[in-house]
Amino acid sequence: MAPPMSASSFLAALKSEGLTVVEVGDWKHHNRNHKGAWGPLNGVMIHHTVTSGSERTVRICRDGHPDLPGPLCHGVITKDGRVHLVGYGRANHAGFGDDDVLRAVIAEKALPHDNEANTDGNSRFYGFECENLGDGQDPWPAVQLEAIEKAAAAVCRHHGWTERSVIGHLEWQPGKIDPKGFTMASMRGRIRERLK
């Protein structure tokens, strides 16, 4: 468990990992904190957006939609490998998930199967939405996968977490499939190597 890093520290951590970062509007103060706590934080959650087109994807993740107000994450990782910061604080990305999974993330142990949705993840995870249709056919460019690896590693490095603090939405909430097109096991392997 850790208190959230400051927005400035988050930005610095991402840049220190070698990422190209785009600051979108007043991202440092765009959040859903009026709806509940943000923190203590326990990990990083990776998603796919089910959208195409970087500009449209970033706009949706920043603004949300009528049923789910934005921000929908903290950073949007587009296919060109850039990280667009759209919010900081509580964001509508994780929803309710499995408390057993949360305990495993906190302990940095192997994840159990997610079979219930009883715990608020929006208060516990940094979230990165990754531009992809999520159909298993839309490609994941190498530069985008590298950016996902770097972004997650940047947060882990700051907090002293291992790769086991990084999960996919599909590992948190029953019925979710994201990210689809690569495995979280392979991504955690990449993050582990980067953190060495």
XYZ file of N, CA and C in Angstrom:
588
model
N 0.833 -1.184 0.000
C 0.000 0.000 0.000
C 0.870 1.236 0.000
N 0.399 2.239 -0.702
C 1.183 3.467 -0.772
C 0.249 4.640 -1.018
N 0.594 5.796 -0.472
C -0.159 6.979 -0.859
C 0.121 7.285 -2.327
N -0.825 7.905 -3.034
C -0.563 8.256 -4.427
C 0.629 9.199 -4.528
N 1.440 9.016 -5.547
C 2.485 10.002 -5.798
C 1.817 11.285 -6.283
N 2.503 12.397 -6.163
C 1.952 13.650 -6.669
C 1.869 13.572 -8.194
N 1.030 14.414 -8.776
C 0.909 14.445 -10.236
C 2.258 14.766 -10.875
N 3.002 15.676 -10.273
C 4.320 16.037 -10.815
C 5.285 14.860 -10.744
N 5.225 14.103 -9.650
C 6.093 12.925 -9.528
C 5.702 11.846 -10.533
N 4.403 11.693 -10.769
C 3.909 10.744 -11.775
C 4.463 11.101 -13.147
N 4.337 12.361 -13.518
C 4.861 12.828 -14.801
C 6.371 12.577 -14.893
N 7.095 12.917 -13.840
C 8.552 12.732 -13.833
C 8.929 11.268 -13.925
N 8.175 10.397 -13.232
C 8.476 8.962 -13.271
C 8.313 8.408 -14.678
N 7.256 8.806 -15.361
C 7.027 8.337 -16.733
C 8.135 8.816 -17.666
N 8.498 10.076 -17.545
C 9.559 10.624 -18.415
C 10.908 9.975 -18.109
N 11.158 9.692 -16.831
C 12.426 9.062 -16.450
C 12.566 7.665 -17.023
N 11.433 7.025 -17.300
C 11.448 5.682 -17.882
C 11.634 5.739 -19.391
N 11.718 6.959 -19.944
C 11.976 7.121 -21.373
C 10.736 7.256 -22.234
N 9.600 7.570 -21.608
C 8.347 7.679 -22.357
C 8.145 9.079 -22.911
N 7.458 9.149 -24.046
C 6.987 10.415 -24.586
C 5.608 10.671 -23.988
N 5.482 11.774 -23.269
C 4.261 12.069 -22.525
C 3.592 13.313 -23.094
N 2.279 13.226 -23.294
C 1.474 14.348 -23.764
C 0.536 14.739 -22.625
N 0.602 15.987 -22.203
C -0.268 16.466 -21.141
C -1.528 17.057 -21.764
N -2.690 16.496 -21.415
C -3.956 16.884 -22.031
C -4.734 17.790 -21.074
N -4.861 19.048 -21.454
C -5.624 19.989 -20.647
C -5.119 20.054 -19.214
N -6.021 20.294 -18.295
C -5.674 20.401 -16.879
C -5.755 19.023 -16.221
N -4.988 18.079 -16.771
C -5.073 16.682 -16.330
C -4.779 16.520 -14.838
N -3.922 17.359 -14.286
C -3.518 17.199 -12.885
C -4.685 17.383 -11.912
N -5.733 18.064 -12.349
C -6.869 18.344 -11.471
C -8.171 17.748 -11.982
N -8.075 16.890 -12.994
C -9.265 16.272 -13.591
C -9.427 14.885 -12.976
N -10.463 14.711 -12.124
C -10.611 13.440 -11.407
C -12.048 13.287 -10.909
N -12.276 12.175 -10.231
C -13.586 11.863 -9.637
C -13.471 11.793 -8.117
N -12.577 12.587 -7.540
C -12.314 12.516 -6.107
C -13.556 12.833 -5.265
N -14.505 13.567 -5.825
C -15.725 13.882 -5.081
C -16.616 12.652 -4.892
N -16.292 11.554 -5.592
C -17.089 10.327 -5.499
C -16.517 9.309 -4.515
N -15.332 9.592 -3.978
C -14.742 8.643 -3.036
C -13.237 8.791 -2.961
N -12.648 7.931 -2.167
C -11.207 8.005 -1.905
C -10.396 7.612 -3.134
N -9.188 8.134 -3.181
C -8.179 7.643 -4.108
C -6.940 7.356 -3.272
N -6.721 6.058 -3.022
C -5.617 5.641 -2.197
C -6.128 5.083 -0.866
N -5.282 4.326 -0.152
C -3.932 3.979 -0.580
C -3.956 3.127 -1.843
N -2.897 3.260 -2.630
C -2.820 2.560 -3.908
C -2.030 1.271 -3.770
N -2.452 0.288 -4.545
C -1.850 -1.035 -4.444
C -1.252 -1.546 -5.737
N -1.564 -0.911 -6.878
C -1.034 -1.449 -8.118
C -1.443 -0.654 -9.333
N -1.174 -1.269 -10.478
C -1.414 -0.679 -11.799
C -2.343 -1.612 -12.558
N -3.353 -1.045 -13.212
C -4.276 -1.843 -14.009
C -4.188 -1.432 -15.480
N -4.131 -2.452 -16.340
C -4.014 -2.260 -17.787
C -5.344 -2.623 -18.447
N -5.765 -1.781 -19.394
C -7.027 -1.954 -20.113
C -6.799 -1.811 -21.615
N -7.756 -2.263 -22.423
C -7.846 -1.805 -23.810
C -9.114 -0.983 -23.959
N -9.128 -0.109 -24.968
C -10.168 0.918 -25.056
C -11.398 0.512 -25.867
N -11.273 -0.455 -26.775
C -12.321 -0.812 -27.737
C -12.646 0.402 -28.618
N -11.606 1.140 -28.978
C -11.742 2.292 -29.870
C -10.617 2.272 -30.889
N -10.763 3.091 -31.922
C -9.670 3.298 -32.873
C -9.547 4.787 -33.129
N -8.352 5.187 -33.529
C -8.061 6.596 -33.748
C -7.600 7.246 -32.462
N -6.353 7.684 -32.459
C -5.754 8.183 -31.219
C -6.475 9.400 -30.667
N -6.800 10.363 -31.520
C -7.430 11.601 -31.040
C -8.789 11.295 -30.397
N -9.580 10.482 -31.073
C -10.902 10.104 -30.547
C -10.751 9.315 -29.244
N -9.801 8.406 -29.213
C -9.577 7.574 -28.027
C -9.216 8.420 -26.820
N -8.295 9.357 -27.013
C -7.878 10.229 -25.909
C -9.062 11.066 -25.424
N -9.848 11.576 -26.347
C -11.004 12.405 -25.975
C -12.010 11.606 -25.137
N -12.314 10.387 -25.587
C -13.260 9.544 -24.838
C -12.719 9.234 -23.441
N -11.426 8.903 -23.362
C -10.849 8.557 -22.060
C -10.779 9.760 -21.128
N -10.665 10.944 -21.688
C -10.659 12.141 -20.850
C -12.072 12.509 -20.408
N -12.998 12.526 -21.352
C -14.340 13.049 -21.080
C -15.338 11.991 -20.629
N -15.092 10.726 -20.974
C -16.045 9.676 -20.674
C -17.253 9.762 -21.585
N -18.385 9.246 -21.115
C -19.634 9.300 -21.867
C -20.772 9.406 -20.861
N -22.014 9.590 -21.330
C -23.107 9.860 -20.383
C -23.258 8.826 -19.263
N -23.004 7.556 -19.563
C -23.149 6.519 -18.539
C -21.930 6.387 -17.627
N -20.800 6.939 -18.052
C -19.563 6.797 -17.280
C -18.703 8.048 -17.484
N -18.791 9.014 -16.572
C -18.032 10.261 -16.732
C -16.533 10.027 -16.634
N -15.786 10.869 -17.342
C -14.341 10.805 -17.291
C -13.789 11.495 -16.049
N -12.484 11.301 -15.820
C -11.573 10.522 -16.660
C -11.769 9.021 -16.474
N -11.469 8.277 -17.552
C -11.617 6.826 -17.536
C -10.288 6.125 -17.254
N -9.259 6.908 -16.974
C -7.939 6.359 -16.642
C -7.053 7.538 -16.259
N -5.804 7.260 -16.027
C -4.814 8.308 -15.787
C -4.032 8.599 -17.060
N -3.650 7.542 -17.760
C -2.907 7.710 -19.000
C -3.465 6.839 -20.109
N -3.510 7.405 -21.310
C -3.927 6.671 -22.509
C -2.674 6.380 -23.321
N -2.431 5.101 -23.598
C -1.247 4.707 -24.381
C -1.720 4.409 -25.797
N -1.365 5.312 -26.711
C -1.807 5.181 -28.093
C -0.861 4.274 -28.874
N -1.282 3.912 -30.079
C -0.529 2.932 -30.862
C 0.880 3.397 -31.214
N 1.103 4.714 -31.189
C 2.431 5.239 -31.484
C 3.346 5.237 -30.262
N 2.857 4.712 -29.130
C 3.696 4.594 -27.943
C 3.719 5.821 -27.046
N 2.920 6.830 -27.380
C 2.866 8.000 -26.508
C 1.868 7.763 -25.370
N 2.155 8.395 -24.231
C 1.257 8.325 -23.078
C 0.601 9.691 -22.920
N -0.724 9.713 -23.078
C -1.497 10.953 -22.968
C -2.107 10.997 -21.569
N -1.691 11.968 -20.761
C -2.214 12.084 -19.405
C -3.532 12.844 -19.454
N -4.608 12.191 -18.986
C -5.951 12.772 -19.097
C -6.596 13.044 -17.745
N -6.024 12.547 -16.679
C -6.592 12.759 -15.356
C -5.630 12.313 -14.284
N -5.875 12.799 -13.063
C -5.050 12.353 -11.951
C -5.857 12.428 -10.673
N -5.972 11.309 -10.007
C -6.851 11.150 -8.867
C -7.762 9.974 -9.162
N -8.879 9.932 -8.498
C -9.826 8.849 -8.734
C -10.341 8.930 -10.175
N -10.322 7.785 -10.868
C -10.785 7.718 -12.255
C -11.701 6.509 -12.412
N -12.621 6.592 -13.344
C -13.578 5.508 -13.592
C -12.962 4.452 -14.518
N -12.058 3.656 -13.991
C -11.418 2.662 -14.861
C -11.535 1.231 -14.349
N -11.478 1.028 -13.063
C -11.385 -0.338 -12.539
C -12.731 -0.920 -12.147
N -13.609 -0.085 -11.622
C -14.881 -0.586 -11.130
C -14.698 -1.505 -9.932
N -15.721 -2.306 -9.667
C -15.656 -3.230 -8.542
C -15.065 -4.562 -8.989
N -14.163 -5.091 -8.169
C -13.510 -6.356 -8.465
C -13.385 -7.221 -7.234
N -12.511 -8.201 -7.332
C -12.415 -9.282 -6.352
C -11.444 -8.933 -5.220
N -11.939 -8.978 -3.983
C -11.078 -8.674 -2.843
C -9.943 -9.682 -2.682
N -10.130 -10.918 -3.134
C -9.041 -11.901 -3.078
C -7.909 -11.512 -4.025
N -8.271 -10.964 -5.173
C -7.259 -10.476 -6.115
C -6.504 -9.310 -5.496
N -7.221 -8.393 -4.872
C -6.561 -7.253 -4.229
C -5.571 -7.728 -3.165
N -5.978 -8.691 -2.351
C -5.061 -9.202 -1.329
C -3.801 -9.806 -1.960
N -3.965 -10.495 -3.095
C -2.810 -11.082 -3.782
C -1.897 -9.995 -4.346
N -2.491 -8.939 -4.887
C -1.688 -7.826 -5.406
C -0.904 -7.181 -4.267
N -1.578 -6.925 -3.152
C -0.903 -6.311 -1.999
C 0.260 -7.176 -1.528
N 0.055 -8.492 -1.495
C 1.098 -9.425 -1.045
C 2.092 -9.760 -2.157
N 1.807 -9.304 -3.389
C 2.607 -9.614 -4.566
C 2.780 -11.123 -4.725
N 1.645 -11.810 -4.675
C 1.574 -13.271 -4.847
C 0.830 -13.579 -6.138
N 0.836 -14.858 -6.522
C 0.090 -15.281 -7.708
C -1.382 -14.943 -7.537
N -2.019 -14.529 -8.629
C -3.409 -14.085 -8.569
C -4.375 -15.257 -8.553
N -5.389 -15.202 -7.698
C -6.460 -16.194 -7.771
C -7.403 -15.838 -8.912
N -8.279 -16.760 -9.265
C -9.302 -16.470 -10.268
C -10.274 -15.447 -9.691
N -10.620 -14.436 -10.487
C -11.582 -13.428 -10.022
C -12.997 -13.972 -10.174
N -13.729 -14.025 -9.072
C -15.075 -14.595 -9.129
C -16.119 -13.762 -8.399
N -15.740 -12.558 -7.980
C -16.719 -11.679 -7.357
C -16.309 -10.228 -7.574
N -17.268 -9.339 -7.395
C -17.033 -7.910 -7.573
C -17.545 -7.194 -6.333
N -16.683 -7.125 -5.312
C -17.094 -6.600 -4.020
C -16.181 -5.512 -3.477
N -15.213 -5.061 -4.290
C -14.202 -4.124 -3.801
C -13.969 -3.024 -4.828
N -13.963 -1.786 -4.373
C -13.772 -0.621 -5.245
C -12.326 -0.550 -5.740
N -12.148 -0.794 -7.026
C -10.805 -0.716 -7.602
C -10.387 0.681 -7.992
N -11.355 1.580 -8.196
C -10.997 2.943 -8.597
C -10.187 3.658 -7.531
N -10.330 3.223 -6.287
C -9.579 3.845 -5.199
C -8.205 3.204 -5.007
N -7.936 2.078 -5.671
C -6.753 1.277 -5.346
C -5.704 1.156 -6.448
N -6.069 1.544 -7.695
C -5.169 1.283 -8.824
C -4.942 2.514 -9.691
N -3.706 2.659 -10.144
C -3.419 3.533 -11.280
C -3.973 2.817 -12.515
N -4.482 3.564 -13.480
C -5.061 2.932 -14.660
C -4.503 3.475 -15.963
N -4.141 2.558 -16.862
C -3.713 2.918 -18.222
C -4.645 2.252 -19.224
N -5.312 3.075 -20.029
C -6.118 2.588 -21.148
C -5.225 2.565 -22.387
N -5.295 1.477 -23.143
C -4.420 1.286 -24.294
C -5.266 1.175 -25.558
N -4.972 2.014 -26.536
C -5.758 2.086 -27.766
C -5.726 0.750 -28.511
N -6.863 0.084 -28.565
C -6.983 -1.182 -29.286
C -8.456 -1.548 -29.349
N -8.861 -2.161 -30.452
C -10.256 -2.560 -30.614
C -10.646 -3.703 -29.673
N -9.672 -4.441 -29.188
C -9.963 -5.497 -28.229
C -10.667 -6.700 -28.829
N -10.504 -6.882 -30.137
C -11.167 -8.003 -30.820
C -10.237 -9.183 -31.058
N -9.003 -9.073 -30.589
C -8.026 -10.129 -30.809
C -7.381 -10.083 -32.185
N -7.862 -9.190 -33.036
C -7.321 -9.039 -34.388
C -6.524 -7.737 -34.539
N -6.957 -6.701 -33.856
C -6.275 -5.405 -33.937
C -4.861 -5.564 -33.396
N -3.852 -5.192 -34.169
C -2.472 -5.427 -33.732
C -2.054 -4.526 -32.571
N -1.094 -5.026 -31.831
C -0.429 -4.259 -30.785
C 0.980 -3.939 -31.296
N 1.235 -2.730 -31.789
C 2.576 -2.400 -32.272
C 3.627 -2.553 -31.174
N 4.834 -2.919 -31.582
C 5.917 -3.126 -30.610
C 6.144 -1.885 -29.757
N 6.049 -0.709 -30.374
C 6.287 0.537 -29.634
C 5.211 0.758 -28.578
N 3.995 0.296 -28.833
C 2.921 0.431 -27.850
C 3.121 -0.543 -26.684
N 3.465 -1.781 -26.988
C 3.737 -2.754 -25.921
C 4.898 -2.290 -25.048
N 5.919 -1.718 -25.682
C 7.054 -1.213 -24.909
C 6.615 -0.064 -23.996
N 5.708 0.787 -24.499
C 5.221 1.903 -23.689
C 4.400 1.401 -22.500
N 3.592 0.355 -22.698
C 2.832 -0.232 -21.588
C 3.804 -0.746 -20.525
N 4.805 -1.474 -20.988
C 5.841 -2.003 -20.085
C 6.508 -0.872 -19.302
N 6.911 0.186 -20.006
C 7.614 1.297 -19.361
C 6.717 2.044 -18.380
N 5.466 2.279 -18.773
C 4.554 3.034 -17.898
C 4.307 2.276 -16.598
N 4.030 0.985 -16.719
C 3.801 0.184 -15.509
C 5.067 0.110 -14.665
N 6.199 -0.077 -15.320
C 7.464 -0.153 -14.582
C 7.778 1.158 -13.878
N 7.446 2.280 -14.499
C 7.712 3.587 -13.884
C 6.988 3.718 -12.555
N 5.716 3.301 -12.526
C 4.936 3.385 -11.291
C 5.486 2.405 -10.254
N 5.783 1.181 -10.699
C 6.331 0.176 -9.777
C 7.666 0.633 -9.199
N 8.500 1.198 -10.042
C 9.819 1.644 -9.582
C 9.673 2.714 -8.496
N 8.769 3.646 -8.722
C 8.562 4.726 -7.746
C 8.135 4.171 -6.387
N 7.221 3.211 -6.409
C 6.665 2.696 -5.154
C 7.438 1.511 -4.577
N 8.434 1.007 -5.315
C 9.163 -0.156 -4.835
C 8.389 -1.451 -4.997
N 7.447 -1.472 -5.943
C 6.650 -2.660 -6.211
C 7.345 -3.543 -7.241
N 6.983 -4.831 -7.272
C 7.437 -5.731 -8.324
C 6.382 -5.785 -9.425
N 6.679 -6.565 -10.450
C 5.736 -6.735 -11.568
C 4.417 -7.356 -11.118
N 4.399 -7.999 -9.963
C 3.161 -8.626 -9.482
C 2.120 -7.603 -9.029
N 2.511 -6.335 -8.987
C 1.554 -5.277 -8.674
C 0.852 -4.759 -9.925
N 1.109 -5.388 -11.070
C 0.495 -4.975 -12.337
C -0.483 -6.061 -12.778
N -1.746 -5.669 -12.986
C -2.757 -6.630 -13.406
C -3.559 -6.083 -14.581
N -4.226 -6.987 -15.268
C -5.154 -6.608 -16.313
C -6.564 -6.513 -15.747
N -7.398 -5.746 -16.422
C -8.795 -5.609 -15.981
C -9.471 -6.979 -15.915
N -9.104 -7.868 -16.843
C -9.693 -9.213 -16.880
C -9.320 -10.046 -15.665
N -8.261 -9.669 -14.955
C -7.852 -10.398 -13.752
C -8.520 -9.835 -12.491
N -9.202 -8.723 -12.645
C -9.789 -8.017 -11.517
C -11.306 -8.190 -11.422
N -11.971 -8.087 -12.566
C -13.429 -8.030 -12.564
C -14.009 -9.137 -13.433
N -14.853 -9.981 -12.883
C -15.445 -11.065 -13.673
C -16.168 -10.515 -14.907
N -15.964 -11.199 -16.036
C -16.620 -10.807 -17.272
C -15.809 -9.883 -18.156
N -14.754 -9.288 -17.624
C -13.910 -8.402 -18.437
C -12.914 -9.242 -19.232
N -12.542 -8.749 -20.412
C -11.611 -9.487 -21.270
C -10.330 -8.701 -21.559
N -10.256 -7.494 -21.044
C -9.125 -6.643 -21.423
C -7.964 -6.732 -20.426
N -6.760 -6.618 -21.011
C -6.439 -6.402 -22.422
C -6.424 -7.721 -23.196
N -6.922 -7.673 -24.425
C -6.944 -8.849 -25.294
C -5.935 -8.651 -26.419
N -5.158 -9.685 -26.692
C -4.173 -9.615 -27.762
C -2.751 -9.824 -27.278
N -2.546 -9.759 -25.979
C -1.298 -10.186 -25.339
C -1.675 -10.672 -23.949
N -0.804 -11.444 -23.330
C -1.122 -11.957 -21.992
C -0.505 -11.068 -20.927
N -1.172 -10.996 -19.811
C -0.605 -10.242 -18.701
C 0.624 -10.950 -18.148
N 0.682 -12.263 -18.254
C 1.893 -12.974 -17.814
C 3.103 -12.517 -18.615
N 2.932 -12.383 -19.936
C 4.059 -11.935 -20.765
C 4.420 -10.491 -20.445
N 3.412 -9.646 -20.213
C 3.706 -8.247 -19.877
C 4.398 -8.151 -18.523
N 3.955 -8.939 -17.551
C 4.644 -8.915 -16.253
C 6.091 -9.385 -16.389
N 6.328 -10.345 -17.279
C 7.701 -10.783 -17.533
C 8.562 -9.652 -18.069
N 8.011 -8.877 -18.984
C 8.743 -7.722 -19.533
C 9.024 -6.687 -18.451
N 8.013 -6.437 -17.610
C 8.177 -5.449 -16.540
C 9.230 -5.923 -15.540
N 9.206 -7.216 -15.225
C 10.197 -7.783 -14.303
C 11.612 -7.549 -14.828
N 11.824 -7.793 -16.116
C 13.148 -7.597 -16.711
C 13.545 -6.121 -16.673
N 12.616 -5.243 -16.940
C 12.909 -3.800 -16.937
C 13.273 -3.321 -15.534
N 12.662 -3.888 -14.527
C 12.905 -3.443 -13.155
C 14.209 -3.970 -12.574
N 14.851 -4.919 -13.256
C 16.091 -5.496 -12.726
C 17.197 -4.438 -12.673
